[in-house]
Every structure is written in C-alpha cells, then in structure tokens.
XYZ file of N, CA, C and O in Angstrom:
664
model
N 116.318 111.020 69.558
C 116.416 112.204 70.395
C 117.100 113.290 69.595
O 117.843 113.004 68.667
N 116.874 114.534 69.952
C 117.438 115.661 69.224
C 118.686 116.147 69.945
O 118.645 117.034 70.773
N 119.789 115.496 69.630
C 121.085 115.886 70.171
C 122.052 115.987 69.011
O 121.856 115.382 67.956
N 123.122 116.747 69.211
C 124.083 116.946 68.136
C 124.859 115.665 67.827
O 125.039 115.292 66.674
N 125.318 114.989 68.872
C 126.082 113.759 68.700
C 125.292 112.580 69.243
O 124.412 112.732 70.086
N 125.631 111.372 68.799
C 125.035 110.130 69.292
C 123.511 110.143 69.171
O 122.786 109.879 70.129
N 123.001 110.458 67.986
C 121.562 110.484 67.755
C 121.001 109.071 67.860
O 121.630 108.103 67.436
N 119.810 108.954 68.429
C 119.149 107.669 68.611
C 117.785 107.724 67.932
O 117.140 108.771 67.917
N 117.332 106.586 67.428
C 116.016 106.523 66.799
C 115.419 105.143 67.042
O 116.136 104.169 67.288
N 114.126 105.054 66.987
C 113.417 103.783 67.122
C 112.025 103.958 66.537
O 111.528 105.072 66.393
N 111.396 102.842 66.206
C 110.017 102.840 65.728
C 109.175 102.248 66.844
O 109.441 101.132 67.307
N 108.144 102.983 67.293
C 107.341 102.553 68.428
C 105.905 102.315 67.968
O 105.295 103.173 67.324
N 105.380 101.137 68.288
C 103.978 100.824 68.031
C 103.237 100.907 69.350
O 103.666 100.318 70.343
N 102.136 101.635 69.361
C 101.340 101.758 70.569
C 99.966 101.154 70.317
O 99.246 101.580 69.417
N 99.621 100.142 71.109
C 98.316 99.493 71.030
C 97.536 99.861 72.281
O 98.071 99.812 73.391
N 96.271 100.206 72.108
C 95.475 100.620 73.255
C 94.071 100.044 73.131
O 93.470 100.078 72.062
N 93.558 99.505 74.238
C 92.194 98.990 74.291
C 91.569 99.472 75.593
O 92.224 99.515 76.634
N 90.316 99.838 75.511
C 89.630 100.323 76.704
C 88.153 100.020 76.638
O 87.608 99.680 75.586
N 87.517 100.147 77.783
C 86.088 99.902 77.886
C 85.547 100.847 78.944
O 86.181 101.060 79.982
N 84.382 101.420 78.674
C 83.777 102.332 79.643
C 82.289 102.042 79.732
O 81.644 101.642 78.757
N 81.749 102.247 80.913
C 80.328 102.115 81.181
C 79.863 103.429 81.778
O 80.498 103.957 82.691
N 78.756 103.957 81.268
C 78.250 105.212 81.790
C 76.755 105.094 82.010
O 76.020 104.588 81.155
N 76.309 105.575 83.170
C 74.883 105.612 83.489
C 74.535 107.019 83.953
O 75.204 107.569 84.830
N 73.509 107.591 83.361
C 73.053 108.913 83.771
C 71.612 108.814 84.214
O 70.776 108.234 83.523
N 71.349 109.355 85.389
C 69.997 109.392 85.914
C 69.507 110.818 86.012
O 70.175 111.758 85.581
N 68.354 110.994 86.630
C 67.762 112.323 86.745
C 68.587 113.245 87.633
O 68.660 114.443 87.389
N 69.237 112.706 88.662
C 69.975 113.561 89.604
C 71.466 113.233 89.688
O 72.174 113.797 90.504
N 71.938 112.330 88.854
C 73.353 112.000 88.940
C 73.786 111.056 87.848
O 73.015 110.676 86.972
N 75.038 110.669 87.956
C 75.575 109.767 86.961
C 76.796 109.039 87.481
O 77.417 109.439 88.470
N 77.137 107.954 86.803
C 78.277 107.122 87.154
C 78.985 106.731 85.875
O 78.346 106.356 84.890
N 80.304 106.842 85.896
C 81.116 106.404 84.757
C 82.254 105.544 85.290
O 83.018 105.970 86.159
N 82.354 104.321 84.766
C 83.437 103.394 85.089
C 84.182 103.094 83.805
O 83.565 102.892 82.759
N 85.492 103.058 83.880
C 86.246 102.773 82.673
C 87.617 102.218 82.979
O 88.106 102.298 84.107
N 88.210 101.648 81.988
C 89.560 101.127 82.110
C 90.192 101.025 80.742
O 89.510 100.971 79.724
N 91.512 101.036 80.739
C 92.231 100.882 79.482
C 93.584 100.238 79.731
O 94.142 100.339 80.817
N 94.068 99.578 78.703
C 95.394 98.967 78.717
C 96.137 99.501 77.501
O 95.597 99.530 76.392
N 97.358 99.944 77.716
C 98.193 100.475 76.642
C 99.478 99.668 76.578
O 100.136 99.464 77.598
N 99.823 99.204 75.396
C 101.060 98.445 75.175
C 101.937 99.229 74.223
O 101.504 99.596 73.136
N 103.168 99.529 74.631
C 104.150 100.171 73.768
C 105.175 99.119 73.363
O 105.749 98.454 74.227
N 105.404 99.000 72.078
C 106.372 98.043 71.550
C 107.454 98.803 70.795
O 107.173 99.499 69.815
N 108.694 98.693 71.253
C 109.834 99.345 70.623
C 110.466 98.362 69.643
O 110.737 97.210 70.000
N 110.716 98.793 68.408
C 111.257 97.905 67.382
C 112.703 97.504 67.683
O 113.047 96.322 67.614
N 113.560 98.456 68.042
C 114.972 98.162 68.263
C 115.324 97.943 69.729
O 116.170 97.127 70.051
N 114.704 98.647 70.610
C 115.034 98.588 72.046
C 113.889 97.923 72.802
O 113.118 98.577 73.490
N 113.810 96.625 72.664
C 112.684 95.886 73.249
C 112.679 95.918 74.777
O 111.643 95.644 75.380
N 113.802 96.286 75.401
C 113.800 96.380 76.864
C 112.950 97.560 77.340
O 112.612 97.628 78.522
N 112.584 98.481 76.428
C 111.719 99.601 76.782
C 110.241 99.266 76.605
O 109.383 100.104 76.890
N 109.912 98.071 76.098
C 108.507 97.697 75.936
C 107.778 97.907 77.255
O 108.313 97.647 78.329
N 106.534 98.362 77.170
C 105.836 98.821 78.358
C 104.352 98.494 78.251
O 103.752 98.696 77.210
N 103.788 98.003 79.316
C 102.344 97.824 79.420
C 101.858 98.683 80.576
O 102.406 98.635 81.671
N 100.846 99.483 80.325
C 100.282 100.357 81.350
C 98.786 100.092 81.459
O 98.126 99.808 80.460
N 98.279 100.163 82.690
C 96.862 99.962 82.931
C 96.311 101.163 83.678
O 97.004 101.760 84.496
N 95.056 101.500 83.412
C 94.405 102.599 84.114
C 92.937 102.240 84.346
O 92.264 101.742 83.446
N 92.463 102.506 85.573
C 91.056 102.342 85.938
C 90.525 103.694 86.382
O 91.218 104.447 87.072
N 89.282 104.012 85.995
C 88.712 105.314 86.296
C 87.274 105.172 86.794
O 86.537 104.315 86.312
N 86.908 106.010 87.745
C 85.548 106.073 88.266
C 85.188 107.532 88.480
O 85.965 108.286 89.070
N 84.034 107.942 87.981
C 83.511 109.281 88.240
C 82.055 109.135 88.647
O 81.281 108.471 87.960
N 81.711 109.757 89.780
C 80.337 109.742 90.274
C 79.895 111.175 90.512
O 80.629 111.959 91.126
N 78.731 111.525 89.985
C 78.177 112.865 90.164
C 76.770 112.740 90.725
O 76.020 111.824 90.334
N 76.418 113.666 91.632
C 75.097 113.625 92.236
C 74.642 115.049 92.548
O 75.414 115.834 93.111
N 73.417 115.358 92.187
C 72.844 116.665 92.484
C 72.007 116.542 93.748
O 70.976 115.871 93.749
N 72.475 117.167 94.821
C 71.716 117.166 96.068
C 70.435 117.986 95.913
O 69.411 117.664 96.502
N 70.527 119.055 95.147
C 69.382 119.895 94.809
C 69.736 120.607 93.510
O 70.757 120.319 92.890
N 68.926 121.565 93.153
C 69.176 122.292 91.910
C 70.486 123.076 91.946
O 71.133 123.286 90.928
N 70.922 123.486 93.130
C 72.116 124.325 93.263
C 73.290 123.654 93.974
O 74.360 124.225 94.062
N 73.111 122.461 94.502
C 74.156 121.769 95.267
C 74.528 120.465 94.559
O 73.654 119.640 94.297
N 75.834 120.282 94.298
C 76.302 119.116 93.540
C 77.516 118.482 94.212
O 78.352 119.181 94.788
N 77.613 117.183 94.088
C 78.774 116.432 94.563
C 79.407 115.713 93.385
O 78.711 115.272 92.472
N 80.734 115.580 93.440
C 81.440 114.797 92.422
C 82.614 114.091 93.073
O 83.337 114.680 93.879
N 82.794 112.816 92.723
C 83.914 112.015 93.216
C 84.616 111.407 92.004
O 83.964 110.857 91.115
N 85.950 111.537 91.977
C 86.773 110.944 90.913
C 87.825 110.049 91.541
O 88.447 110.420 92.539
N 88.031 108.904 90.940
C 89.061 107.961 91.375
C 89.812 107.515 90.131
O 89.202 107.112 89.135
N 91.138 107.611 90.157
C 91.987 107.198 89.031
C 93.117 106.342 89.579
O 93.884 106.790 90.420
N 93.224 105.132 89.081
C 94.305 104.233 89.478
C 95.083 103.878 88.227
O 94.497 103.576 87.180
N 96.418 103.920 88.320
C 97.228 103.547 87.164
C 98.467 102.785 87.604
O 98.961 102.939 88.717
N 98.939 101.958 86.696
C 100.184 101.209 86.870
C 100.916 101.267 85.539
O 100.316 101.108 84.478
N 102.204 101.527 85.594
C 103.001 101.577 84.364
C 104.462 101.366 84.712
O 104.843 101.324 85.877
N 105.257 101.208 83.678
C 106.709 101.136 83.803
C 107.278 102.457 83.343
O 106.757 103.088 82.437
N 108.340 102.906 83.971
C 109.038 104.115 83.539
C 110.363 103.696 82.935
O 110.979 102.760 83.420
N 110.834 104.362 81.924
C 110.208 105.481 81.245
C 109.089 105.017 80.321
O 109.137 103.909 79.794
N 108.072 105.862 80.129
C 106.920 105.534 79.301
C 107.059 106.040 77.876
O 106.235 105.732 77.037
N 108.070 106.861 77.581
C 108.230 107.359 76.218
C 109.681 107.204 75.781
O 110.580 107.056 76.597
N 109.892 107.251 74.482
C 111.220 107.105 73.907
C 112.143 108.226 74.392
O 113.289 107.987 74.737
N 111.600 109.450 74.463
C 112.413 110.586 74.882
C 112.877 110.431 76.323
O 113.989 110.789 76.674
N 111.998 109.893 77.191
C 112.349 109.717 78.599
C 113.357 108.589 78.805
O 114.032 108.538 79.821
N 113.456 107.689 77.860
C 114.312 106.518 78.032
C 115.796 106.868 78.044
O 116.596 106.138 78.614
N 116.172 107.976 77.410
C 117.571 108.352 77.352
C 117.882 109.383 78.418
O 117.123 110.307 78.639
N 118.992 109.189 79.098
C 119.378 110.117 80.144
C 118.709 109.832 81.474
O 118.795 110.623 82.401
N 118.042 108.694 81.590
C 117.412 108.337 82.858
C 118.490 107.964 83.865
O 119.285 107.070 83.623
N 118.501 108.646 84.985
C 119.480 108.309 86.013
C 118.990 107.165 86.884
O 119.780 106.469 87.487
N 117.687 106.958 86.939
C 117.138 105.937 87.820
C 116.847 104.617 87.121
O 116.471 103.654 87.760
N 116.948 104.564 85.800
C 116.693 103.326 85.087
C 115.217 102.998 85.036
O 114.361 103.834 85.277
N 114.901 101.738 84.758
C 113.507 101.299 84.619
C 112.938 100.923 85.979
O 113.603 100.337 86.812
N 111.677 101.238 86.163
C 110.965 100.843 87.367
C 109.470 100.952 87.112
O 109.022 101.680 86.243
N 108.697 100.213 87.855
C 107.252 100.301 87.772
C 106.742 101.235 88.848
O 107.439 101.535 89.818
N 105.546 101.729 88.671
C 104.946 102.549 89.718
C 103.441 102.313 89.742
O 102.836 101.923 88.753
N 102.878 102.543 90.900
C 101.440 102.530 91.101
C 101.050 103.940 91.541
O 101.724 104.545 92.372
N 99.970 104.437 90.982
C 99.530 105.796 91.307
C 98.020 105.774 91.512
O 97.296 105.198 90.703
N 97.574 106.376 92.594
C 96.141 106.492 92.843
C 95.808 107.961 93.106
O 96.473 108.619 93.901
N 94.797 108.445 92.418
C 94.342 109.824 92.567
C 92.867 109.786 92.973
O 92.043 109.221 92.263
N 92.558 110.389 94.104
C 91.183 110.484 94.583
C 90.838 111.960 94.730
O 91.646 112.743 95.236
N 89.646 112.348 94.294
C 89.209 113.736 94.439
C 87.717 113.762 94.718
O 86.952 113.001 94.126
N 87.320 114.629 95.632
C 85.911 114.838 95.945
C 85.649 116.340 95.925
O 86.462 117.123 96.411
N 84.512 116.725 95.357
C 84.194 118.144 95.231
C 82.735 118.406 95.579
O 81.859 117.589 95.287
N 82.524 119.551 96.206
C 81.180 120.069 96.452
C 81.061 121.368 95.666
O 81.920 122.260 95.789
N 80.041 121.478 94.834
C 79.824 122.664 94.012
C 78.492 123.298 94.393
O 77.492 122.609 94.571
N 78.503 124.618 94.500
C 77.291 125.360 94.854
C 77.106 126.456 93.824
O 77.983 127.301 93.621
N 75.968 126.415 93.122
C 75.626 127.465 92.171
C 75.046 128.631 92.956
O 73.941 128.545 93.501
N 75.790 129.734 93.038
C 75.321 130.912 93.760
C 74.347 131.725 92.911
O 73.467 132.395 93.441
N 74.534 131.679 91.616
C 73.665 132.353 90.656
C 73.744 131.566 89.355
O 74.483 130.580 89.267
N 73.026 132.018 88.361
C 72.986 131.292 87.092
C 74.369 131.128 86.464
O 74.685 130.103 85.883
N 75.217 132.132 86.599
C 76.533 132.103 85.972
C 77.673 131.981 86.977
O 78.826 131.948 86.579
N 77.385 131.909 88.264
C 78.414 131.939 89.300
C 78.366 130.672 90.151
O 77.320 130.338 90.713
N 79.500 129.971 90.233
C 79.602 128.730 90.995
C 80.817 128.790 91.901
O 81.870 129.292 91.513
N 80.676 128.260 93.110
C 81.806 128.113 94.021
C 81.991 126.619 94.279
O 81.021 125.865 94.365
N 83.239 126.195 94.364
C 83.542 124.782 94.600
C 84.582 124.604 95.682
O 85.507 125.410 95.804
N 84.411 123.559 96.483
C 85.378 123.182 97.509
C 85.799 121.757 97.194
O 84.956 120.875 97.024
N 87.116 121.537 97.102
C 87.642 120.240 96.691
C 88.619 119.689 97.724
O 89.351 120.452 98.360
N 88.641 118.375 97.828
C 89.693 117.665 98.558
C 90.202 116.578 97.623
O 89.430 115.924 96.920
N 91.517 116.391 97.611
C 92.099 115.324 96.794
C 93.296 114.744 97.524
O 93.932 115.416 98.343
N 93.586 113.476 97.244
C 94.853 112.913 97.707
C 95.461 112.083 96.591
O 94.756 111.518 95.764
N 96.776 112.085 96.560
C 97.552 111.367 95.558
C 98.496 110.423 96.286
O 99.206 110.849 97.198
N 98.515 109.168 95.857
C 99.449 108.186 96.394
C 100.307 107.708 95.232
O 99.779 107.253 94.211
N 101.631 107.844 95.362
C 102.579 107.383 94.355
C 103.506 106.366 94.996
O 104.157 106.679 95.999
N 103.560 105.169 94.422
C 104.381 104.106 94.987
C 105.208 103.446 93.886
O 104.686 102.634 93.122
N 106.504 103.784 93.783
C 107.364 103.110 92.802
C 107.715 101.707 93.279
O 107.682 101.407 94.479
N 108.059 100.847 92.334
C 108.352 99.452 92.674
C 109.751 99.263 93.255
O 110.033 98.220 93.826
N 110.618 100.252 93.119
C 111.982 100.129 93.629
C 112.088 100.769 95.003
O 111.532 101.843 95.258
N 112.851 100.124 95.893
C 113.020 100.623 97.258
C 113.870 101.884 97.329
O 113.766 102.640 98.297
N 114.720 102.135 96.322
C 115.580 103.317 96.369
C 114.867 104.591 95.900
O 115.442 105.665 95.939
N 113.618 104.486 95.472
C 112.833 105.653 95.074
C 111.762 105.921 96.123
O 111.182 104.991 96.686
N 111.494 107.178 96.391
C 110.568 107.554 97.461
C 109.115 107.422 97.034
O 108.731 107.830 95.945
N 108.307 106.838 97.919
C 106.856 106.876 97.779
C 106.388 108.222 98.312
O 107.078 108.865 99.099
N 105.191 108.632 97.905
C 104.697 109.904 98.431
C 103.185 109.871 98.593
O 102.482 109.111 97.931
N 102.720 110.722 99.500
C 101.305 110.910 99.761
C 101.053 112.413 99.799
O 101.739 113.139 100.528
N 100.112 112.879 99.000
C 99.791 114.305 98.963
C 98.332 114.512 99.305
O 97.470 113.738 98.889
N 98.075 115.552 100.076
C 96.716 115.992 100.370
C 96.560 117.373 99.758
O 97.441 118.223 99.898
N 95.428 117.603 99.077
C 95.181 118.883 98.428
C 93.809 119.400 98.851
O 92.847 118.641 98.867
N 93.742 120.658 99.145
C 92.478 121.320 99.402
C 92.404 122.565 98.546
O 93.399 123.273 98.389
N 91.238 122.832 97.963
C 91.136 123.998 97.097
C 89.746 124.610 97.145
O 88.771 123.962 97.510
N 89.700 125.868 96.765
C 88.458 126.614 96.618
C 88.498 127.257 95.238
O 89.517 127.829 94.836
N 87.397 127.137 94.502
C 87.307 127.683 93.153
C 86.048 128.533 93.038
O 84.977 128.123 93.489
N 86.176 129.685 92.430
C 85.033 130.523 92.082
C 85.061 130.675 90.571
O 86.079 131.082 89.999
N 83.958 130.321 89.925
C 83.900 130.387 88.462
C 82.712 131.224 88.019
O 81.590 131.035 88.494
N 82.979 132.132 87.096
C 81.935 132.949 86.498
C 81.890 132.627 85.012
O 82.882 132.781 84.295
N 80.749 132.130 84.541
C 80.591 131.763 83.138
C 80.115 132.982 82.345
O 79.001 133.466 82.555
N 80.969 133.452 81.447
C 80.629 134.600 80.607
C 79.588 134.214 79.565
O 78.663 134.967 79.273
N 79.772 133.041 78.966
C 78.816 132.451 78.023
C 79.128 130.965 77.956
O 79.908 130.450 78.756
N 78.546 130.244 77.007
C 78.737 128.785 76.961
C 80.160 128.371 76.603
O 80.559 127.238 76.869
N 80.946 129.265 76.032
C 82.308 128.920 75.615
C 83.395 129.546 76.472
O 84.536 129.110 76.420
N 83.070 130.565 77.269
C 84.094 131.277 78.018
C 83.710 131.397 79.494
O 82.537 131.561 79.826
N 84.731 131.324 80.334
C 84.501 131.525 81.765
C 85.762 132.100 82.386
O 86.854 131.981 81.842
N 85.597 132.715 83.541
C 86.714 133.232 84.323
C 86.728 132.460 85.636
O 85.670 132.165 86.203
N 87.918 132.130 86.115
C 88.025 131.296 87.296
C 89.077 131.842 88.240
O 90.166 132.209 87.824
N 88.753 131.867 89.526
C 89.670 132.209 90.599
C 89.871 130.926 91.406
O 88.889 130.289 91.794
N 91.138 130.572 91.658
C 91.451 129.264 92.213
C 92.532 129.408 93.270
O 93.520 130.090 93.052
N 92.339 128.773 94.403
C 93.365 128.740 95.441
C 93.498 127.305 95.937
O 92.496 126.635 96.195
N 94.755 126.844 96.084
C 94.991 125.451 96.473
C 96.113 125.377 97.506
O 97.091 126.109 97.422
N 95.950 124.482 98.452
C 96.976 124.174 99.441
C 97.339 122.702 99.269
O 96.449 121.852 99.184
N 98.645 122.412 99.208
C 99.104 121.041 99.008
C 100.102 120.683 100.099
O 101.002 121.465 100.415
N 99.939 119.513 100.650
C 100.910 118.967 101.611
C 101.336 117.601 101.093
O 100.503 116.719 100.908
N 102.637 117.430 100.821
C 103.149 116.149 100.293
C 104.204 115.614 101.247
O 105.115 116.319 101.646
N 104.066 114.337 101.595
C 105.036 113.648 102.466
C 105.711 112.559 101.652
O 105.048 111.836 100.890
N 107.022 112.428 101.802
C 107.797 111.414 101.101
C 108.277 110.360 102.074
O 108.593 110.656 103.234
N 108.324 109.118 101.615
C 108.798 108.005 102.424
C 109.786 107.200 101.607
O 109.377 106.584 100.612
N 111.036 107.099 101.899
C 111.680 107.737 103.055
C 112.014 109.181 102.767
O 112.105 109.592 101.647
C-alpha cells in the first residue's frame, strides 16, 4: 500500500478459467458463460480468494425495429478481493452473493436514432449477519443518436429504489 509509515507488500498470483457458449440465429442470440478466479497471496494466505461468476445474455429481434435483451449475472466472492482493499477494512473478511438481472426493450426510431426502456434489479447478500443485504430496482429510458460507427450521443435517465435489510 502507498502509505508513509508501515508499508505493506505481497506477491499475488491470479489464476482464471472460464468457458462460454454462444449461439446466433437469424433473429436473436444466446450467450452463456462462467468463470472461476483464484487469487493466491504469497505472504498473507488468509486473503486467498476464490470467486465465481455465471453470465447469460439473450437477444431477440421482434421485428426490424423492435428488439429485446435480457442479461443475468450471478457472482460469489470473498471480500476483500484485492490487496489494496485488504488493509483498513473495518468489516473484515466475508463472502457475498450478488445477482444482477436486466431486461431492455429497444426501438429503432430511425436509422441512427434508438430509444430504450430498461428494468433491472440487483440483489446483494453478504454471508455475515452484521452486514445489510439489499435489493434494488432500476428503471431507465435511453435515447441514443449514432453520429457514425465510432461515435454516438446518449441521453439517459434512471430511477433507482434500494431497500436494505436490516
């Protein structure tokens, strides 16, 4: 860590393996994937960490101008996940489960202009009872104008409601 006194250092090896499957059809596609990441600390082995992530993306064209997309992301890991986060942690080590779901409807109004309506929810559940779980609902509207293949302008509005337990 970059502090004036009591400097700490460690050598961290990160191993990662993943697998993905993707299918694309005439009007849609599906992508399934997962990965496992192992962090091994040379000096501070109590920080060793294994994290898992599963991903799903489904896209479907209802017509030439109407599109649907669904994303699902599930992850499990131990905190802290990095060497920098390990120092100064007031809550210590804990595991968490996180699920992110998002669904979107996209409508091409013109060749370069698209409007999108999204709904998403996030569930965060730490393994310790003294840390709060949370549930968030998100709704958003996006208007995107593509200037060319590399540039676009976007107007975005989002409303979020998050509840904590306890």
